[in-house]
Structure formats: structure tokens, C-alpha cells
PDB file of C-alpha atoms in Angstrom:
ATOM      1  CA  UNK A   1     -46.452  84.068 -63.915  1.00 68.00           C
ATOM      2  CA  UNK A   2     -49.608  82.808 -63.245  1.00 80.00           C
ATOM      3  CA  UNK A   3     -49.970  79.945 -60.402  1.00 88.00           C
ATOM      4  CA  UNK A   4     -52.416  78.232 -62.389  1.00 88.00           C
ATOM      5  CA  UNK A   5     -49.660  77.851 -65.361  1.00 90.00           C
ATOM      6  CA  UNK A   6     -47.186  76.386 -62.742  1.00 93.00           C
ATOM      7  CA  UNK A   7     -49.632  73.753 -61.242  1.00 93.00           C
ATOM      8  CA  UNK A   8     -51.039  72.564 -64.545  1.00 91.00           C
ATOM      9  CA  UNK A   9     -47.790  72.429 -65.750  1.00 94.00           C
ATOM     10  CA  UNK A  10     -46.061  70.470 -63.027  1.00 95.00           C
ATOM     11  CA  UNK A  11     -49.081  68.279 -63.280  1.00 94.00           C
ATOM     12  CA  UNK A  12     -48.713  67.084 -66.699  1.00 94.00           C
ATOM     13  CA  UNK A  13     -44.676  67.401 -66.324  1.00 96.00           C
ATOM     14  CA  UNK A  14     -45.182  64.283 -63.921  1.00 96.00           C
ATOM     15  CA  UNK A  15     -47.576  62.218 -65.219  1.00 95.00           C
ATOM     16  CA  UNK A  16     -44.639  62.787 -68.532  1.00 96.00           C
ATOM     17  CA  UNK A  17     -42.264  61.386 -66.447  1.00 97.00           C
ATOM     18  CA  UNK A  18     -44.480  58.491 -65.289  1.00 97.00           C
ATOM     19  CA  UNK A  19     -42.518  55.893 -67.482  1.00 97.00           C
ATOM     20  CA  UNK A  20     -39.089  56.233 -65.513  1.00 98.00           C
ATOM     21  CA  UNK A  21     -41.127  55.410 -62.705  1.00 97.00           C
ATOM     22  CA  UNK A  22     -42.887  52.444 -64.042  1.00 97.00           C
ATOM     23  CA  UNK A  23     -39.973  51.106 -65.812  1.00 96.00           C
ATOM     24  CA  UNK A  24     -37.807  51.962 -62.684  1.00 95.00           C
ATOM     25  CA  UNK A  25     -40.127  49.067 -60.790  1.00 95.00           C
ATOM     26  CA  UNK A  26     -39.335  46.654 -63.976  1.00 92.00           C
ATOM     27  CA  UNK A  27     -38.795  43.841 -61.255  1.00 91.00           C
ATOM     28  CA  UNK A  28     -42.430  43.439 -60.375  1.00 94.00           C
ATOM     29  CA  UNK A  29     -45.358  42.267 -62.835  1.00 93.00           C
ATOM     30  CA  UNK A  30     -47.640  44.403 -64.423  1.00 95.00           C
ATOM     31  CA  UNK A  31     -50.989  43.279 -62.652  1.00 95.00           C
ATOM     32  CA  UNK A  32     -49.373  43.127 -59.657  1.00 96.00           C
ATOM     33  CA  UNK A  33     -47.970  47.161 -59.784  1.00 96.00           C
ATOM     34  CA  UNK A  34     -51.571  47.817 -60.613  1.00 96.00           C
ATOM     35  CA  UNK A  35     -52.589  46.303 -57.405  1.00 96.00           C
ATOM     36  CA  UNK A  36     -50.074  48.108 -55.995  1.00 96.00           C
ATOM     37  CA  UNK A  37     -51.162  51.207 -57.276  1.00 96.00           C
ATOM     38  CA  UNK A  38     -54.911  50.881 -56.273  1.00 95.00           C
ATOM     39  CA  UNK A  39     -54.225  50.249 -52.589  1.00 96.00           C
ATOM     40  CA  UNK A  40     -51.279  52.304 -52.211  1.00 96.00           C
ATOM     41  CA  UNK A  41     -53.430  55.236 -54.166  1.00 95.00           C
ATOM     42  CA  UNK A  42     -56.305  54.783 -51.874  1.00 95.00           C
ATOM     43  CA  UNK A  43     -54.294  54.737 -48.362  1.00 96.00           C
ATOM     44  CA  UNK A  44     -52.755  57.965 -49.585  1.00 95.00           C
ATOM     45  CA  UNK A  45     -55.868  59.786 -50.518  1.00 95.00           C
ATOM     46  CA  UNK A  46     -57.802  58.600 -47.670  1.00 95.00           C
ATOM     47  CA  UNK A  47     -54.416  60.386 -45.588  1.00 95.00           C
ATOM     48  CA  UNK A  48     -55.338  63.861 -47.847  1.00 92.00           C
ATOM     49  CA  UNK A  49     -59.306  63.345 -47.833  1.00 94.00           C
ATOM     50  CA  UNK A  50     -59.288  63.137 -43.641  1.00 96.00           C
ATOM     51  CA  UNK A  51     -56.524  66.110 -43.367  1.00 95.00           C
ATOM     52  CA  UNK A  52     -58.935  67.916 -45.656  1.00 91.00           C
ATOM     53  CA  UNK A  53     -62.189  67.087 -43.861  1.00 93.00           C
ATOM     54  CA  UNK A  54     -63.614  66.428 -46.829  1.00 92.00           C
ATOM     55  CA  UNK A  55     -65.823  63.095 -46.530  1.00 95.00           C
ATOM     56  CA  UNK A  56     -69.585  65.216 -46.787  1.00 94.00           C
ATOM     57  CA  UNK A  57     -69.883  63.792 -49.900  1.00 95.00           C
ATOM     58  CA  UNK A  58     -69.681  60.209 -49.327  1.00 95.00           C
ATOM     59  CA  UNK A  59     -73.015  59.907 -47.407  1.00 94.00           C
ATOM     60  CA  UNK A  60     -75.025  61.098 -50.651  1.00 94.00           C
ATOM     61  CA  UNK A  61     -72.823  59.351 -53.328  1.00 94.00           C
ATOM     62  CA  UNK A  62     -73.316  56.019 -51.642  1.00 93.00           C
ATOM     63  CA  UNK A  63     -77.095  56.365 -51.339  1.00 94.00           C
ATOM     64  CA  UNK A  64     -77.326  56.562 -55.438  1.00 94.00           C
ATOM     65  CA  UNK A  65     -77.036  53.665 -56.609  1.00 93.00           C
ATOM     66  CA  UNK A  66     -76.772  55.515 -60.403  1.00 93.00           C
ATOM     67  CA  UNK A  67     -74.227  56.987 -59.458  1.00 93.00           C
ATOM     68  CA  UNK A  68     -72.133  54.657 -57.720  1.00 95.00           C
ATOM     69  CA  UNK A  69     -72.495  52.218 -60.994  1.00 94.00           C
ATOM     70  CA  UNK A  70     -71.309  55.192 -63.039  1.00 94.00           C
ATOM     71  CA  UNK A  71     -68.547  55.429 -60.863  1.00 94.00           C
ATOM     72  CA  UNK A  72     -67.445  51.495 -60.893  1.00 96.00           C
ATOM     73  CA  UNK A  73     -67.364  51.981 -64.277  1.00 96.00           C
ATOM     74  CA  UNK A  74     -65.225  54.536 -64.534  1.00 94.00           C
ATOM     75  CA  UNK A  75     -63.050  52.451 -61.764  1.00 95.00           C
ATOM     76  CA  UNK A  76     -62.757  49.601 -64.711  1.00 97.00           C
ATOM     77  CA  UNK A  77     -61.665  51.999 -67.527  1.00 96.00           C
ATOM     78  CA  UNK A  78     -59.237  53.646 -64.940  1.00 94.00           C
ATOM     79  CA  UNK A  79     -58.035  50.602 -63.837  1.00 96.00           C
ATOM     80  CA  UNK A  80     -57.887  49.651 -67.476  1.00 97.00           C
ATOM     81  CA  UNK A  81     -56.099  52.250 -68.437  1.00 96.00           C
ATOM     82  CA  UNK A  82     -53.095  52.368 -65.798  1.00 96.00           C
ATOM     83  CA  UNK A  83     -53.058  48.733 -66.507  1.00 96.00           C
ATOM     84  CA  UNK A  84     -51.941  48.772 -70.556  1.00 97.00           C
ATOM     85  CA  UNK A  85     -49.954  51.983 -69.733  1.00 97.00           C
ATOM     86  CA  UNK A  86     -47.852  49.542 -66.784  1.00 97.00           C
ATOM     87  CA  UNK A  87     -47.700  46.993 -69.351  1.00 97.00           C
ATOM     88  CA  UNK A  88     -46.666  49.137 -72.302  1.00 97.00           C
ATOM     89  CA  UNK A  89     -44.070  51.204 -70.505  1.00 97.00           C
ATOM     90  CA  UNK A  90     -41.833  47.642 -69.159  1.00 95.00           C
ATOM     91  CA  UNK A  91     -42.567  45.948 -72.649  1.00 96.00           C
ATOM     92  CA  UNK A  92     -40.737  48.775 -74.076  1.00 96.00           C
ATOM     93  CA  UNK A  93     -43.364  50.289 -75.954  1.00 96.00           C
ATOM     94  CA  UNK A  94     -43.491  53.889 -74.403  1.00 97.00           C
ATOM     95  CA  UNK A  95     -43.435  55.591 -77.737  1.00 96.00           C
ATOM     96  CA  UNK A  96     -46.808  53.687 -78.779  1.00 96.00           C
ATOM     97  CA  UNK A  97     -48.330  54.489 -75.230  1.00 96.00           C
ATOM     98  CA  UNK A  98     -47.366  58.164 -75.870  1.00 95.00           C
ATOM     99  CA  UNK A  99     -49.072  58.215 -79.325  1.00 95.00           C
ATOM    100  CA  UNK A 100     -52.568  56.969 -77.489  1.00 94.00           C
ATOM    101  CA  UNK A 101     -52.114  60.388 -75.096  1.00 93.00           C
ATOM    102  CA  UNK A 102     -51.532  62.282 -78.559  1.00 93.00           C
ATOM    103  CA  UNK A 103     -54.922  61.365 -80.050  1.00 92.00           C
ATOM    104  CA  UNK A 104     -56.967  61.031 -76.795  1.00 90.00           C
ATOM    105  CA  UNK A 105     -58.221  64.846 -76.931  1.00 89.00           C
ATOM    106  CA  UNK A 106     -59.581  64.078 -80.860  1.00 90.00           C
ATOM    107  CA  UNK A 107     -61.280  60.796 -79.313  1.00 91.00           C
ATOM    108  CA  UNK A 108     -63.001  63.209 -76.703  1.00 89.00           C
ATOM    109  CA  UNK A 109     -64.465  64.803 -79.893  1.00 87.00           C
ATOM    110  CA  UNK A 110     -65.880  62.033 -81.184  1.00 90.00           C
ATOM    111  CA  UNK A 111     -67.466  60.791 -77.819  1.00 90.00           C
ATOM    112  CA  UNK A 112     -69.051  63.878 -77.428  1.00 88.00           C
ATOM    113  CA  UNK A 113     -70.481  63.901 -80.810  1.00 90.00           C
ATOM    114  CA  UNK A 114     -71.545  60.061 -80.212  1.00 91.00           C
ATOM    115  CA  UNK A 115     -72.764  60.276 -76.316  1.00 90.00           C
ATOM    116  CA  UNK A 116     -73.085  63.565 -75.770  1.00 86.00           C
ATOM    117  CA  UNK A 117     -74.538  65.135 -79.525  1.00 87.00           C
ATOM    118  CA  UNK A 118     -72.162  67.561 -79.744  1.00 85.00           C
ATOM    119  CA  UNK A 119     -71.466  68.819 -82.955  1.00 87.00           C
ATOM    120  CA  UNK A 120     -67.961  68.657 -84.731  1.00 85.00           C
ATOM    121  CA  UNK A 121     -67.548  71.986 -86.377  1.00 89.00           C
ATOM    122  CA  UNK A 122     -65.892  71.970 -89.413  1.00 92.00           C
ATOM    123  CA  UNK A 123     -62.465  72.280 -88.425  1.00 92.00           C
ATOM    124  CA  UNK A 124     -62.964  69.676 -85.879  1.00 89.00           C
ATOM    125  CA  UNK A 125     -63.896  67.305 -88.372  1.00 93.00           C
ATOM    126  CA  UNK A 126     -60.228  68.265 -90.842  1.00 95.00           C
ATOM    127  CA  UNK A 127     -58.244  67.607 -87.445  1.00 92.00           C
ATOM    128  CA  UNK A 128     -60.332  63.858 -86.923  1.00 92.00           C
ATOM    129  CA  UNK A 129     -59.696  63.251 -90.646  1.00 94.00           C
ATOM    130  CA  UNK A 130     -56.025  64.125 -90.634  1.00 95.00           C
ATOM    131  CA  UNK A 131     -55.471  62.197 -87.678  1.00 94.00           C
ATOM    132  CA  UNK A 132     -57.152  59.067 -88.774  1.00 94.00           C
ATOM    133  CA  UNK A 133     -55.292  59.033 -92.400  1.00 95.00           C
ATOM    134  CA  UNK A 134     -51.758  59.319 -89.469  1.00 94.00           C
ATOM    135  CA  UNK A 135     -53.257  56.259 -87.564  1.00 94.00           C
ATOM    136  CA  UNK A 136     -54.140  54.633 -91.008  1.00 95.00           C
ATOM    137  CA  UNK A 137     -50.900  55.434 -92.039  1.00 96.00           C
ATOM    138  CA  UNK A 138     -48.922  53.390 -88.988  1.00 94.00           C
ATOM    139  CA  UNK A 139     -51.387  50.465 -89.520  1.00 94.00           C
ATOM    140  CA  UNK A 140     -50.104  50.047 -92.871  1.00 95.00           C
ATOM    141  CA  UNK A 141     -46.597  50.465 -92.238  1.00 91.00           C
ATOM    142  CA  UNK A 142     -46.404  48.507 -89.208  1.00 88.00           C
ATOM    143  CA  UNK A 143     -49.039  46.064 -90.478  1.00 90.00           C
ATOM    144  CA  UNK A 144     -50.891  46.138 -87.388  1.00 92.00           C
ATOM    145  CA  UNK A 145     -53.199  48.838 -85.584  1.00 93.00           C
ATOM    146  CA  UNK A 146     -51.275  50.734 -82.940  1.00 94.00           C
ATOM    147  CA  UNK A 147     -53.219  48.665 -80.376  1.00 96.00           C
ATOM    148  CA  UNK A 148     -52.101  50.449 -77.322  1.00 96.00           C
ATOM    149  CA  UNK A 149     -52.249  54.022 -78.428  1.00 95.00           C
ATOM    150  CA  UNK A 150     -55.905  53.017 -79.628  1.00 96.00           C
ATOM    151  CA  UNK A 151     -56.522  51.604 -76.006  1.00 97.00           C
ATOM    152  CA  UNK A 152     -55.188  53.772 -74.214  1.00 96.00           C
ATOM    153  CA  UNK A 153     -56.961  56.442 -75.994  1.00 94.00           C
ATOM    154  CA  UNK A 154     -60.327  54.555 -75.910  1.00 96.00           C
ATOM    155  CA  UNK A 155     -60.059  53.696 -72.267  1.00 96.00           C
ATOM    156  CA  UNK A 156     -59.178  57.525 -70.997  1.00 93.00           C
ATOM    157  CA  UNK A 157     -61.703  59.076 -73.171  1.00 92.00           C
ATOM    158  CA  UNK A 158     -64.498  56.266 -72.151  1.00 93.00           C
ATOM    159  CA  UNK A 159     -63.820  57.379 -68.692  1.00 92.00           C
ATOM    160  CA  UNK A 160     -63.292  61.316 -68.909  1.00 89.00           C
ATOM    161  CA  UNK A 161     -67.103  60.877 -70.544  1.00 90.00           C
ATOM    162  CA  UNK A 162     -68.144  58.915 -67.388  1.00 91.00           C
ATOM    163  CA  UNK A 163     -66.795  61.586 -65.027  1.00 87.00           C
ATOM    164  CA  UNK A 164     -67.740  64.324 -67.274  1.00 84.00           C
ATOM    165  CA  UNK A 165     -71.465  63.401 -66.605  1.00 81.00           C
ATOM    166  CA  UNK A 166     -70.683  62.834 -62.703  1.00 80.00           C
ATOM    167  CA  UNK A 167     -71.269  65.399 -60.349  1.00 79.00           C
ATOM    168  CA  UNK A 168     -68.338  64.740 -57.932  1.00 86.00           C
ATOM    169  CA  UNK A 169     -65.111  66.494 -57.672  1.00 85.00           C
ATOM    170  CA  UNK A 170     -61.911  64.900 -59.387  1.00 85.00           C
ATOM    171  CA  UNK A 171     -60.453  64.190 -55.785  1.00 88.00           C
ATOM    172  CA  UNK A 172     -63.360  62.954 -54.403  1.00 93.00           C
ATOM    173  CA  UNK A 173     -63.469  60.914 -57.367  1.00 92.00           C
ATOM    174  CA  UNK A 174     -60.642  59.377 -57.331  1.00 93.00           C
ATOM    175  CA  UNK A 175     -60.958  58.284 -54.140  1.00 94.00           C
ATOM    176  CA  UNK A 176     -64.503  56.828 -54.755  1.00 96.00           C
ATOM    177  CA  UNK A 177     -62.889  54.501 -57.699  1.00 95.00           C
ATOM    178  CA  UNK A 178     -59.760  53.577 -55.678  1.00 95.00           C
ATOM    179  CA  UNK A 179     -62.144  52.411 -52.980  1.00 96.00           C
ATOM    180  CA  UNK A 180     -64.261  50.378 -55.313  1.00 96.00           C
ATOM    181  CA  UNK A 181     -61.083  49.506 -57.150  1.00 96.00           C
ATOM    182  CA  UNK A 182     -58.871  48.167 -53.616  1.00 96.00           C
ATOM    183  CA  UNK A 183     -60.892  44.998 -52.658  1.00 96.00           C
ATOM    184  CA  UNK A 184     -60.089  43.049 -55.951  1.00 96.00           C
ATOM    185  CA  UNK A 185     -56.489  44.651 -55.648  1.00 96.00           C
ATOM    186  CA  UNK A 186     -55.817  43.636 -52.079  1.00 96.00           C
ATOM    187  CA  UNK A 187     -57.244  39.917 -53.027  1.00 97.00           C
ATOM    188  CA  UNK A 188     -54.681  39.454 -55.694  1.00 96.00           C
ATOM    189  CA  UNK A 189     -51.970  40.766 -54.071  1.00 95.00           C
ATOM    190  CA  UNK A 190     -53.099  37.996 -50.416  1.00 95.00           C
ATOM    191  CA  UNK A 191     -53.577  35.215 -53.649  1.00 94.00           C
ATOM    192  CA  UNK A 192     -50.028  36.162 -54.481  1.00 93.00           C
ATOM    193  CA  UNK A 193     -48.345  36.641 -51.445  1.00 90.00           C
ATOM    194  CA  UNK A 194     -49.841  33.421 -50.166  1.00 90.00           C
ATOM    195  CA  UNK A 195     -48.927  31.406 -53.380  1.00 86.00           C
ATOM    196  CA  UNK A 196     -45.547  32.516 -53.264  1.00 82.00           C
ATOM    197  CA  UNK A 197     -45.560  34.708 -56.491  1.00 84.00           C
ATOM    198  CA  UNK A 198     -45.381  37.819 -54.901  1.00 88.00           C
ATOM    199  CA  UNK A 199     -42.671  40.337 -56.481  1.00 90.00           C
ATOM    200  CA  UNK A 200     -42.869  42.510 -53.739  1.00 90.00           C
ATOM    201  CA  UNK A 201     -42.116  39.726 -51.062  1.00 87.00           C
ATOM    202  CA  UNK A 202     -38.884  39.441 -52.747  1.00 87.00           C
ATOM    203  CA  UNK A 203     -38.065  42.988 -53.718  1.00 91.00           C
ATOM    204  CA  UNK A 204     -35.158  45.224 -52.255  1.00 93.00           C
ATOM    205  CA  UNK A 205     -35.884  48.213 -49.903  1.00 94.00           C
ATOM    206  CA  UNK A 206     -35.597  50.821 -52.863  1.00 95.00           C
ATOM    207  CA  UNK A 207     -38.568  48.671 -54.974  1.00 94.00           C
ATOM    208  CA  UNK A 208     -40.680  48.519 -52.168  1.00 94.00           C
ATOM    209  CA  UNK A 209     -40.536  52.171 -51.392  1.00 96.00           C
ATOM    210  CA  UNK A 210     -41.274  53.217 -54.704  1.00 96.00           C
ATOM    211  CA  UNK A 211     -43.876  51.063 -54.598  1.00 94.00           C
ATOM    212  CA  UNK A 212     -45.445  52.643 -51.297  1.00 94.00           C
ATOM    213  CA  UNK A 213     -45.381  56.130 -53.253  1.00 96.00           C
ATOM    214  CA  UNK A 214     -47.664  54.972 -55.928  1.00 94.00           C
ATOM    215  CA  UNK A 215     -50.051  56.311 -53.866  1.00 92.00           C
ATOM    216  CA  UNK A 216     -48.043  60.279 -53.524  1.00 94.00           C
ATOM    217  CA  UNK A 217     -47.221  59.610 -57.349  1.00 94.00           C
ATOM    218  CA  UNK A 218     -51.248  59.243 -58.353  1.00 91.00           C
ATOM    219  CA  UNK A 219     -52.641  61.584 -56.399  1.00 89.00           C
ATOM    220  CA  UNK A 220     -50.193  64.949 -56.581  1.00 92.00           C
ATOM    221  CA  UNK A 221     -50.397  65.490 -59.905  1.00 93.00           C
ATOM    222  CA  UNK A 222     -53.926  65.085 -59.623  1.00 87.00           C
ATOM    223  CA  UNK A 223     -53.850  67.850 -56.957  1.00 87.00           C
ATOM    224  CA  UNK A 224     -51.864  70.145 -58.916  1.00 91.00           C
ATOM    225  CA  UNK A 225     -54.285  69.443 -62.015  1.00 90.00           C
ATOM    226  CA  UNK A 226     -57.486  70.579 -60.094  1.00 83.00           C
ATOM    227  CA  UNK A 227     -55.211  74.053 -58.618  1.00 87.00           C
ATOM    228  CA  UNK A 228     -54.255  74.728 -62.158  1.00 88.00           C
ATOM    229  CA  UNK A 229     -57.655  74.165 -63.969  1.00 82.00           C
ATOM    230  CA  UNK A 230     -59.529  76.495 -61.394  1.00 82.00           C
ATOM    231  CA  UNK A 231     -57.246  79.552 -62.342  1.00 86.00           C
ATOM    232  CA  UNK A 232     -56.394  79.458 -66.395  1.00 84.00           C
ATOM    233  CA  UNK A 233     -58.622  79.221 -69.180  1.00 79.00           C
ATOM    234  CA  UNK A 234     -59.701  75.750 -70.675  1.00 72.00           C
ATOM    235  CA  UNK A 235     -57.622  76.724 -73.910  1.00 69.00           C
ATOM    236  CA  UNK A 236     -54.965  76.893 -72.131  1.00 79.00           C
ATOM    237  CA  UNK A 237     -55.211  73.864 -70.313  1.00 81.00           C
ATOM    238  CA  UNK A 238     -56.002  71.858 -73.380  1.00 80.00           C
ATOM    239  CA  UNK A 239     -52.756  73.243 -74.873  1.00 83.00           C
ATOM    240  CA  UNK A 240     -50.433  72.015 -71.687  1.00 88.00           C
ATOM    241  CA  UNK A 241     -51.628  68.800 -71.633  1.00 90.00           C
ATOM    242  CA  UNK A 242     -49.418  67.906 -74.645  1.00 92.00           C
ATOM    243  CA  UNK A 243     -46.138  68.134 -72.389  1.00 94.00           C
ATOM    244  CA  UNK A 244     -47.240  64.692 -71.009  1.00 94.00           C
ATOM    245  CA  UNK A 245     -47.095  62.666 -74.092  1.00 95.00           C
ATOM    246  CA  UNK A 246     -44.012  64.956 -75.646  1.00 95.00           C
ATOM    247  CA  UNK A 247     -41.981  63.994 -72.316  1.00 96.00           C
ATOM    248  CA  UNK A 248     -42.736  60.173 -72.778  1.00 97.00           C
ATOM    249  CA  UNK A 249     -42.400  60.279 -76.588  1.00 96.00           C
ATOM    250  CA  UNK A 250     -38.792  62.235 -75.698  1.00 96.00           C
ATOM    251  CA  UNK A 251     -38.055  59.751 -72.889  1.00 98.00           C
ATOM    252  CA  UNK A 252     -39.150  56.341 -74.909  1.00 97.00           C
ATOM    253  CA  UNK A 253     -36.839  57.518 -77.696  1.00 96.00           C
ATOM    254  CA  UNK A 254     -33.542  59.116 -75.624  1.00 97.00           C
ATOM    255  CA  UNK A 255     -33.109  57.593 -72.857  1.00 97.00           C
ATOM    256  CA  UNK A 256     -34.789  53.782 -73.732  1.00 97.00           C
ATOM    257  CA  UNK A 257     -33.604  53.814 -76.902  1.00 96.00           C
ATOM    258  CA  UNK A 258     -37.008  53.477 -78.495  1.00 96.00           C
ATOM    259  CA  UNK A 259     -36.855  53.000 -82.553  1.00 94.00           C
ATOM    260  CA  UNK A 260     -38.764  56.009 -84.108  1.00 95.00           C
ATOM    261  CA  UNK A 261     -38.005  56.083 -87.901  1.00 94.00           C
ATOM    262  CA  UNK A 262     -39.513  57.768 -91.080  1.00 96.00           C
ATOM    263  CA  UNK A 263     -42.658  56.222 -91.167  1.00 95.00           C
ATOM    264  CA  UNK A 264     -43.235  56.772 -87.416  1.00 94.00           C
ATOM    265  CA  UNK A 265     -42.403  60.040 -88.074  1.00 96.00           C
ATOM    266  CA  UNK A 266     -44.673  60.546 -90.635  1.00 96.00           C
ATOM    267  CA  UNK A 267     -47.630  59.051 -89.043  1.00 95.00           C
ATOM    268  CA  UNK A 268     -46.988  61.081 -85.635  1.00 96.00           C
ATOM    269  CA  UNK A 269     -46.593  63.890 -87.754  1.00 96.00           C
ATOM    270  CA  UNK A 270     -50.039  63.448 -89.062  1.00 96.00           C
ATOM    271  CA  UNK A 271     -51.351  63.315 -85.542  1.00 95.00           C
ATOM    272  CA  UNK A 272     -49.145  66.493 -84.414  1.00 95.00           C
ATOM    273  CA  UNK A 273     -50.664  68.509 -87.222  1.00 96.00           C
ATOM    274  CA  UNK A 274     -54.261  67.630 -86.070  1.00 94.00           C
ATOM    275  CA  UNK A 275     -53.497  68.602 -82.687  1.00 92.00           C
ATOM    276  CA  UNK A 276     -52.229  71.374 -83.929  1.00 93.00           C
ATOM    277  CA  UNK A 277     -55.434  72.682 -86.048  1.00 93.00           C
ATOM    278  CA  UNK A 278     -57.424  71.399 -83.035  1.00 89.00           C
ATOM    279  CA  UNK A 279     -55.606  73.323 -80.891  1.00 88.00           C
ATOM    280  CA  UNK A 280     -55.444  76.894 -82.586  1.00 89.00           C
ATOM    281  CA  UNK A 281     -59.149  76.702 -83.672  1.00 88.00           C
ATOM    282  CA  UNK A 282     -59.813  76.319 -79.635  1.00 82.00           C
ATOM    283  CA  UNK A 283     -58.048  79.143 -79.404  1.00 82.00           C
ATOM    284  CA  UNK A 284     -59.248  81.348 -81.656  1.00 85.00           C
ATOM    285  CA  UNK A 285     -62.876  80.173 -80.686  1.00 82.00           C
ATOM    286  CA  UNK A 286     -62.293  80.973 -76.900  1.00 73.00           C
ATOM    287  CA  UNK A 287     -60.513  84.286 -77.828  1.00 75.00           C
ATOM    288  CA  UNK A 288     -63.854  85.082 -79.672  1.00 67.00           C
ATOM    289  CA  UNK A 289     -65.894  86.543 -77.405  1.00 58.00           C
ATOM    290  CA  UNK A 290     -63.459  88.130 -74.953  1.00 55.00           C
ATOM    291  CA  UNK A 291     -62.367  90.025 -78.040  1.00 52.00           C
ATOM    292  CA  UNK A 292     -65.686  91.640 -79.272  1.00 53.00           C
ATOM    293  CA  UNK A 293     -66.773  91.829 -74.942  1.00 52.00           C
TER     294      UNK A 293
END
């Protein structure tokens, strides 16, 4: 088997089994596991960018000032993100978060068509439609939007564009936000700790550990992502990264009990056939050319 396979699909294997962890540190608030994320995160890959010896390209990122804006605002749509996906996982809504992971490749589409003027092809455009008559669909049955799928979505795809147009690795970019991202963090978590509303203060050996390996947790995967994408094709990446929200959409409903009825199930099912169409035109596109080469 291909390594590339086995690293892209360990990656997204993890981040599918991110809600056990989250929900696993229930105990401790929302905004503060975020904080606890962004300074844990940032020790960690400060650990793998010095073993690496690879700090060449700090010098030059922080002399561009375009860049380094670019990059704090990908640090607040990051930061963003994780946040509503904390939230949404110990509120017991892990089968909404995994819907926003479902539709985030279709929102790429439509950034790239609105930021980027890319044009949607005609298939494209079927897969968009179907999957906004599924999102319709929920809104009307649930009477509400889908608020954190749409976030969560938004959010992702709002910062994939950022780093998309950002000449810096994905490790070296990570570590660029988490640094920009760690002085707010580490001020909450002082205000907390010195107002006495600190969850980790409180919190039994086991929390606190799993805690520490927030850092480990957010940058592995990340690690394994950047090994995998360097060796398969980008069809075959894009087609992966559906085990992440199948594994919380399987977890949210089996193991946390999760309701997921007929009309979920028809509105998901929307969605899945949009992928789907998505997915094969890719396919067929990127077979193209090999094929008549």
C-alpha cells in the first residue's frame, strides 16, 4: 500500500475521533480548552520546529507585515473554528458539527469562485444546488439553520482561502498562528487561575494530562496530513477526507446517543449525494489527462 494512503488516512482517522477527546475533557469550559489548546499546541510545535531546525522562515515572515496580518487572520478563523467545534462536541451536538465538515469542501467551491474567480463547472454547480436544497431542507424541518455546521463550514473554508494564498508551509503555519494565537490564551487562562475559575486548577491528574496533549493531539495529525498529501494525488486526498466527518457522524450517533431521524436523514442524504457527484467528477477530471498522456 502506498505510505501516502496510510498517513492521510491516519490523519483524518484522528481528527474523526477528535470528539471522544473533547467530550472526554467535559469537566473544563469551552473557552478555557481553547486556551488550553493554543498554548499547549504551540509548546509542542515549538518542541518539533527546534528538533527539525526549521525556524529559516521566521526571519522573512515577520518582516512582512502583509503577511503576518494574513496570518492573524487566519489565527481568528482557526481559533474560531476549534472554538464552536469544543463547544458543539460537550453541548452534545456532534452530529451538527459533523454535517459543517460534510459541506466544507462545496463551501471551498464557492470561495474560490467568489475570492479567487474560479469557475464552477457545470457539475460543480448540480453538487452546490443539491446540497443547498439538503441544508434548506434541515432549516425547515428543524426550523432553524444548522448554525454550527454553517460555522464551522464558513470558518474552515474562510481560513483554508487565507492559507491557500500564503506562501508558508502548513507546519510552519501552524506554528505562526499558535504564536499569535498564545498571548490572549495565556491571559485568560492567568485571569482565570487568579480569579479562581480555573477548571484546570481543580481537575484530576487524568484531565490535566489530556489537557497537556492538546498540543501532540493538534499537531500529529497535521504531520501525517502534510506526509500523505506529498505522495497521493489531490483526488485522492479529497476523497479521504470524508472519514473525518463519517467517524464523528458514527460516534455522535452510537456511542453519544445522538438523535438522527428521517428528516436528518434525508437532509444529510442530500449533502452525501453532492459529495458524491463532487467527488467522482474530480475524479474523472484528474483521471483525464493521465488517460489520453
Amino acid at each position: 500500500m502506498n505510505p501516502g494512503v496510510v498517513y492521510a488516512f491516519a490523519a483524518f482517522a484522528i481528527w474523526g475521533l477528535f470528539p471522544i477527546y473533547f467530550k472526554a475533557l467535559h469537566s473544563i469550559g469551552a473557552v478555557e480548552m481553547l486556551a488550553h489548546r493554543m498554548a499547549w499546541s504551540m509548546l509542542f510545535l515549538l518542541i518539533v520546529m527546534t528538533v527539525r531546525r526549521q525556524w529559516k522562515w521566521l526571519g522573512p515572515v515577520l518582516r512582512d507585515k502583509r503577511l503576518l496580518a494574513r496570518f492573524a487572520a487566519s489565527a481568528v478563523l482557526l481559533s474560531a473554528n476549534w472554538g464552536i467545534y469544543i463547544w458543539a462536541v460537550n453541548d452534545g451536538r456532534i452530529v451538527e458539527a459533523s454535517l459543517g465538515y460534510f459541506i466544507n469542501p462545496l463551501v471551498n467551491v464557492l470561495f474560490g469562485m467568489a475570492f479567487l474567480h474560479e469557475r464552477l463547472r457545470p457539475v460543480q454547480w448540480l453538487a452546490v444546488t443539491i446540497a443547498a436544497a439538503g441544508v434548506a431542507w434541515l432549516t425547515w424541518v428543524n426550523g432553524a439553520p444548522p448554525w454550527i455546521s454553517l460555522a464551522l463550514a464558513l470558518t474552515f473554508g474562510g481560513y483554508g482561502l487565507l492559507r491557500k494564498t500564503a506562501s508558508l508551509g502548513a507546519l510552519e503555519g501552524l506554528t505562526l498562528e499558535t504564536m499569535l494565537l498564545c498571548p490572549v490564551a495565556l491571559l485568560y487562562l492567568f485571569f482565570l487561575n487568579s480569579h479562581g475559575g480555573s477548571g484546570f486548577e481543580h481537575a484530576s491528574t487524568g484531565v490535566k494530562l489530556l489537557l497537556a496533549a492538546a498540543g501532540p493531539v493538534t499537531a500529529v495529525p497535521l504531520l501525517l496530513f502534510a506526509a500523505g498529501a506529498r505522495r497521493i494525488p489531490l483526488s485522492m486526498l479529497g476523497l479521504i477526507q470524508y472519514i473525518t466527518p463519517t467517524l464523528q457522524l458514527l460516534i455522535g450517533v452510537v456511542i453519544y446517543q445522538e438523535f438522527f431521524g428521517h428528516d436528518q436523514l434525508i437532509g444529510y442524504g442530500a449533502i452525501w449525494t453532492a459529495l458524491a457527484i463532487y467527488s467522482i467528477e474530480g475524479v474523472v477530471r484528474a483521471r483525464g489527462p493521465r488517460a489520453k498522456a
